mmCIF file of C-alpha atoms in Angstrom:
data_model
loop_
_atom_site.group_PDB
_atom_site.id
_atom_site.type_symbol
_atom_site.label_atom_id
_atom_site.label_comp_id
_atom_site.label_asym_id
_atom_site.label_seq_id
_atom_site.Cartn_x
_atom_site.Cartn_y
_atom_site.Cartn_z
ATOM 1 C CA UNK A 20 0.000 0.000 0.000
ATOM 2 C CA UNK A 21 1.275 3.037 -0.872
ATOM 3 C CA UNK A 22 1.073 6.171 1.540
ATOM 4 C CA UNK A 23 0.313 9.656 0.631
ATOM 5 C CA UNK A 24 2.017 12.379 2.208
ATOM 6 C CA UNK A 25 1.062 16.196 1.691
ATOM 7 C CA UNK A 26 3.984 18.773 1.034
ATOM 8 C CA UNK A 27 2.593 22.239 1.744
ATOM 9 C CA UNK A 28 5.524 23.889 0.700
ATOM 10 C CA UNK A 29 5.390 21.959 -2.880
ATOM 11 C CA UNK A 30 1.441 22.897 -3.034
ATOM 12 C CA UNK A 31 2.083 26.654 -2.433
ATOM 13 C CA UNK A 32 4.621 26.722 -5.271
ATOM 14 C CA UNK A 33 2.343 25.225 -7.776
ATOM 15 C CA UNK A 34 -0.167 27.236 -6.860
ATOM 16 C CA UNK A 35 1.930 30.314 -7.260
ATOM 17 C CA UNK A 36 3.273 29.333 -10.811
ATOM 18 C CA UNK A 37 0.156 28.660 -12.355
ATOM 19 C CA UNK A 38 -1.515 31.663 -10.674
ATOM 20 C CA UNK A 39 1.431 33.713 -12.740
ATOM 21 C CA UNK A 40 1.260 31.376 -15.676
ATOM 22 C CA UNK A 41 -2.866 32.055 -15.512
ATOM 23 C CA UNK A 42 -1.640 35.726 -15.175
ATOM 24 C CA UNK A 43 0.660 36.235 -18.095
ATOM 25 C CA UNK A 44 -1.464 34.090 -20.431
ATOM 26 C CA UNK A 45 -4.904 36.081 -19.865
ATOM 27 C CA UNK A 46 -2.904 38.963 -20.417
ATOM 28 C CA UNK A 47 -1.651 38.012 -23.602
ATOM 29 C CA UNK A 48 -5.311 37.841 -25.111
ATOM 30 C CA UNK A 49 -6.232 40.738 -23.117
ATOM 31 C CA UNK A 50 -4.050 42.850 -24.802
ATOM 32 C CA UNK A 51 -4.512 40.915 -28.160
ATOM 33 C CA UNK A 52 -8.349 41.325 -28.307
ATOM 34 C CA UNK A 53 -7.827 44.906 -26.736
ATOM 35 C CA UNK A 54 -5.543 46.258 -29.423
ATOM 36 C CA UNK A 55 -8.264 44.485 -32.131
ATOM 37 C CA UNK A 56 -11.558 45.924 -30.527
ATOM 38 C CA UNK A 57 -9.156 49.362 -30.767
ATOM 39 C CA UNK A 58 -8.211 49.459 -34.110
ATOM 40 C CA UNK A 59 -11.964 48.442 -35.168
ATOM 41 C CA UNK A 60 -13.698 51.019 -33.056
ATOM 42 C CA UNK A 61 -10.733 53.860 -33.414
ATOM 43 C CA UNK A 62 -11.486 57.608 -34.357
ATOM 44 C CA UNK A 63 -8.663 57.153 -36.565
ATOM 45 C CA UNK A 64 -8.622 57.773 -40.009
ATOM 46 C CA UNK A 65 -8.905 54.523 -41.950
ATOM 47 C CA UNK A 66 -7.799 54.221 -45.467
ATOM 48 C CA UNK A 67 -9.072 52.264 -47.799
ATOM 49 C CA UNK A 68 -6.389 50.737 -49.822
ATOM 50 C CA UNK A 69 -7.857 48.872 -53.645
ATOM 51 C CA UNK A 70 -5.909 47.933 -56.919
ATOM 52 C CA UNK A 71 -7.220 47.200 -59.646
ATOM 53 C CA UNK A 72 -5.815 45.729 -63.667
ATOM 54 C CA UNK A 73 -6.631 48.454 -65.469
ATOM 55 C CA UNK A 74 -5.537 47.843 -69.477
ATOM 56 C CA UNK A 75 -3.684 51.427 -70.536
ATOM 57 C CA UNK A 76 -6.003 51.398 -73.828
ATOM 58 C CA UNK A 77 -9.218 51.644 -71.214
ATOM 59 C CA UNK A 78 -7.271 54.299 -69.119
ATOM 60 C CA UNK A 79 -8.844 57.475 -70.001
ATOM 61 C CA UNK A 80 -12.695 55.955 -69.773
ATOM 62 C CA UNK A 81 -12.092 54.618 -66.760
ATOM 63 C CA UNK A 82 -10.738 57.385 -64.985
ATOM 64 C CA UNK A 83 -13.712 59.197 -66.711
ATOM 65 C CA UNK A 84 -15.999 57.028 -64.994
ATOM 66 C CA UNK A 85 -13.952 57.342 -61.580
ATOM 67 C CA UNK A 86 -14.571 60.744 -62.034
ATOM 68 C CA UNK A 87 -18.171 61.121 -63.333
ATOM 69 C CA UNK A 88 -19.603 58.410 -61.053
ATOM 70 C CA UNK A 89 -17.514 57.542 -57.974
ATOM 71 C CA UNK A 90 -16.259 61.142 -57.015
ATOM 72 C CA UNK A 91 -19.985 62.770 -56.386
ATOM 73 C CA UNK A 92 -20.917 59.272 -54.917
ATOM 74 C CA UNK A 93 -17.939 59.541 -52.409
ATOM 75 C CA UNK A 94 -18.299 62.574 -51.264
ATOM 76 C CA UNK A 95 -21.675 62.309 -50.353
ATOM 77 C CA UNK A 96 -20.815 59.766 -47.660
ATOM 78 C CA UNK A 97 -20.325 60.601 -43.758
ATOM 79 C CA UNK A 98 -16.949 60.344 -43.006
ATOM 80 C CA UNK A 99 -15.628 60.595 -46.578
ATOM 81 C CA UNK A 100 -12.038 62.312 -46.121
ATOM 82 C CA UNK A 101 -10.841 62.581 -50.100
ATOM 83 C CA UNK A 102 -9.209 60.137 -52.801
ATOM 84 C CA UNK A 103 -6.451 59.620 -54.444
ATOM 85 C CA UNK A 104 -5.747 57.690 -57.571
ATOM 86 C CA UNK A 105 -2.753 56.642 -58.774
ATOM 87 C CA UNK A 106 -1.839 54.474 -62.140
ATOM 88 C CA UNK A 107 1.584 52.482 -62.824
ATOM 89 C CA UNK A 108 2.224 52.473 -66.452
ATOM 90 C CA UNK A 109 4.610 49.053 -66.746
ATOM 91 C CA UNK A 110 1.917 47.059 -64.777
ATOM 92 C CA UNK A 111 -1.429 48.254 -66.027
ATOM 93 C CA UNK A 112 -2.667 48.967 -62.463
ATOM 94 C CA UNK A 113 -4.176 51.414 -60.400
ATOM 95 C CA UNK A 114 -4.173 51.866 -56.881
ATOM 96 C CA UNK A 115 -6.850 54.097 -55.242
ATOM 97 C CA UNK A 116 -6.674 55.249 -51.465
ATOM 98 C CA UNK A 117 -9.900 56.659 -50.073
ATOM 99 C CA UNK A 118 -9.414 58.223 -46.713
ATOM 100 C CA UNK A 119 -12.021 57.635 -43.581
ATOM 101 C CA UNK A 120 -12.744 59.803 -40.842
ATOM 102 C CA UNK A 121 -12.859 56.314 -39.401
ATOM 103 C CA UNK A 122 -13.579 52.352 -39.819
ATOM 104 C CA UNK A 123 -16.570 52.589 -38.194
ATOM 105 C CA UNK A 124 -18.165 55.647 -40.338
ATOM 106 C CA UNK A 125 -16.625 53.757 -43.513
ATOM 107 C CA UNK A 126 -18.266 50.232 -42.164
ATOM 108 C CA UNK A 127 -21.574 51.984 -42.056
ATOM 109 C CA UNK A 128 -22.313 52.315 -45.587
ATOM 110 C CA UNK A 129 -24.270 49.381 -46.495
ATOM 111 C CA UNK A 130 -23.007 47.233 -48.795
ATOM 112 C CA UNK A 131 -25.842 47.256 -51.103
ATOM 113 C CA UNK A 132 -25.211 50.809 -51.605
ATOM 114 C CA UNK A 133 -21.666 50.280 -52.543
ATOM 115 C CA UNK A 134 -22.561 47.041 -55.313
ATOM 116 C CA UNK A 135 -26.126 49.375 -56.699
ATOM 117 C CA UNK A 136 -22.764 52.057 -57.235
ATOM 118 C CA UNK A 137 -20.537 49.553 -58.358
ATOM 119 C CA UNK A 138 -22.940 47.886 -60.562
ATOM 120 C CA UNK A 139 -23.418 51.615 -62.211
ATOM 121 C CA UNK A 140 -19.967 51.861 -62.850
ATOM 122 C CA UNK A 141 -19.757 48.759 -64.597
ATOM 123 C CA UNK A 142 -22.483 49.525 -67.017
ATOM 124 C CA UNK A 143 -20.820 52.785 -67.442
ATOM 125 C CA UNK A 144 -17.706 50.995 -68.514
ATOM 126 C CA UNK A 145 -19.047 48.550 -70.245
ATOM 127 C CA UNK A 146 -21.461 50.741 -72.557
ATOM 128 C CA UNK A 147 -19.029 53.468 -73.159
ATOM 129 C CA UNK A 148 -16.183 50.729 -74.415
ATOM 130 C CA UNK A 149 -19.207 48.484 -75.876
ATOM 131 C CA UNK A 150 -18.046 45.815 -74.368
ATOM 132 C CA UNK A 151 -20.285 42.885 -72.819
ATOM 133 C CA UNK A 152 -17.942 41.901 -69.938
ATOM 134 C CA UNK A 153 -16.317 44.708 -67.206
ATOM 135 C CA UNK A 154 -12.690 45.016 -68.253
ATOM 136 C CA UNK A 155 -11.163 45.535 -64.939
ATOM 137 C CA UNK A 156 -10.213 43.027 -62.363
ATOM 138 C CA UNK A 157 -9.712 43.484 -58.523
ATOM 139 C CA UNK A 158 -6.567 42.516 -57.374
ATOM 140 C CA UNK A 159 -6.361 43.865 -53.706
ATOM 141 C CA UNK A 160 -8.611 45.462 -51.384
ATOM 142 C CA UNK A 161 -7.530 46.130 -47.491
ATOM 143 C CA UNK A 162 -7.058 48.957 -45.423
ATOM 144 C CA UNK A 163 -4.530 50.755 -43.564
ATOM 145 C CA UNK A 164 -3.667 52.626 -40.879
ATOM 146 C CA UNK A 165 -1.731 56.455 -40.679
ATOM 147 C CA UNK A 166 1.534 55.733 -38.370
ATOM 148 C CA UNK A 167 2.597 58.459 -36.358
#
């Protein structure tokens, strides 16, 4: 038969390392979901980063369309800061940042707003080049953050 024999000493020090193990780990994911919950909710200006193929011989008629049917769209919209387009020649691709008062106000627009606008666009583009299938292909869409 075997005999059991209690070591307080040995008890307290387990007890102590996984009360600081317990600690440090609920810490981790404290921090973790806190830094998330931050960036989601922030007042920070949020911009929204897209690229797009963009053949140079459609160029000019797309950046028409940016123009005639995005721009007013845009800056309609709560929170809308301003846009900038830019176009690399060698690639065929554009890259468009539009700047957010913040995620949340940028978040709010509802998403069937954005496609109805979209879906404009694309008949824009698609009537104007008399073409039966939208040219242009999304590559990227994110978001990022001003450092300071």
């Amino acid at each position: 038969m075997m005999k059991f024999t209690f070591n307080f000493d040995k008890f307290i020090r387990i007890i102590f390392y996984a009360t600081i193990l317990f600690f440090l780990i609920s810490q981790i994911n404290c921090s973790t979901l806190n830094a998330a919950t931050m960036i989601k909710n922030s007042p920070i200006s949020v911009t929204e980063e897209l690229r797009l193929n963009i053949p140079a011989k459609y160029k000019k008629v797309w950046l028409e369309a940016e123009k005639q049917i995005w721009e007013p769209w845009l800056a309609k919209q709560e929170g809308f800061i301003g846009r900038k387009i830019f176009y690399d020649e060698e690639k065929e691709q554009a890259l468009l940042l539009v700047t957010w008062e913040s995620r949340q106000l940028w978040k709010n627009i509802p998403m069937e707003e954005v496609k109805r606008i979209q879906d404009l666009f694309e008949r824009n583009i698609n009537s104007t080049l008399n073409l039966s299938k939208y040219p242009f292909q999304l590559i990227y869409e994110g978001e990022i953050y001003s450092q300071q």
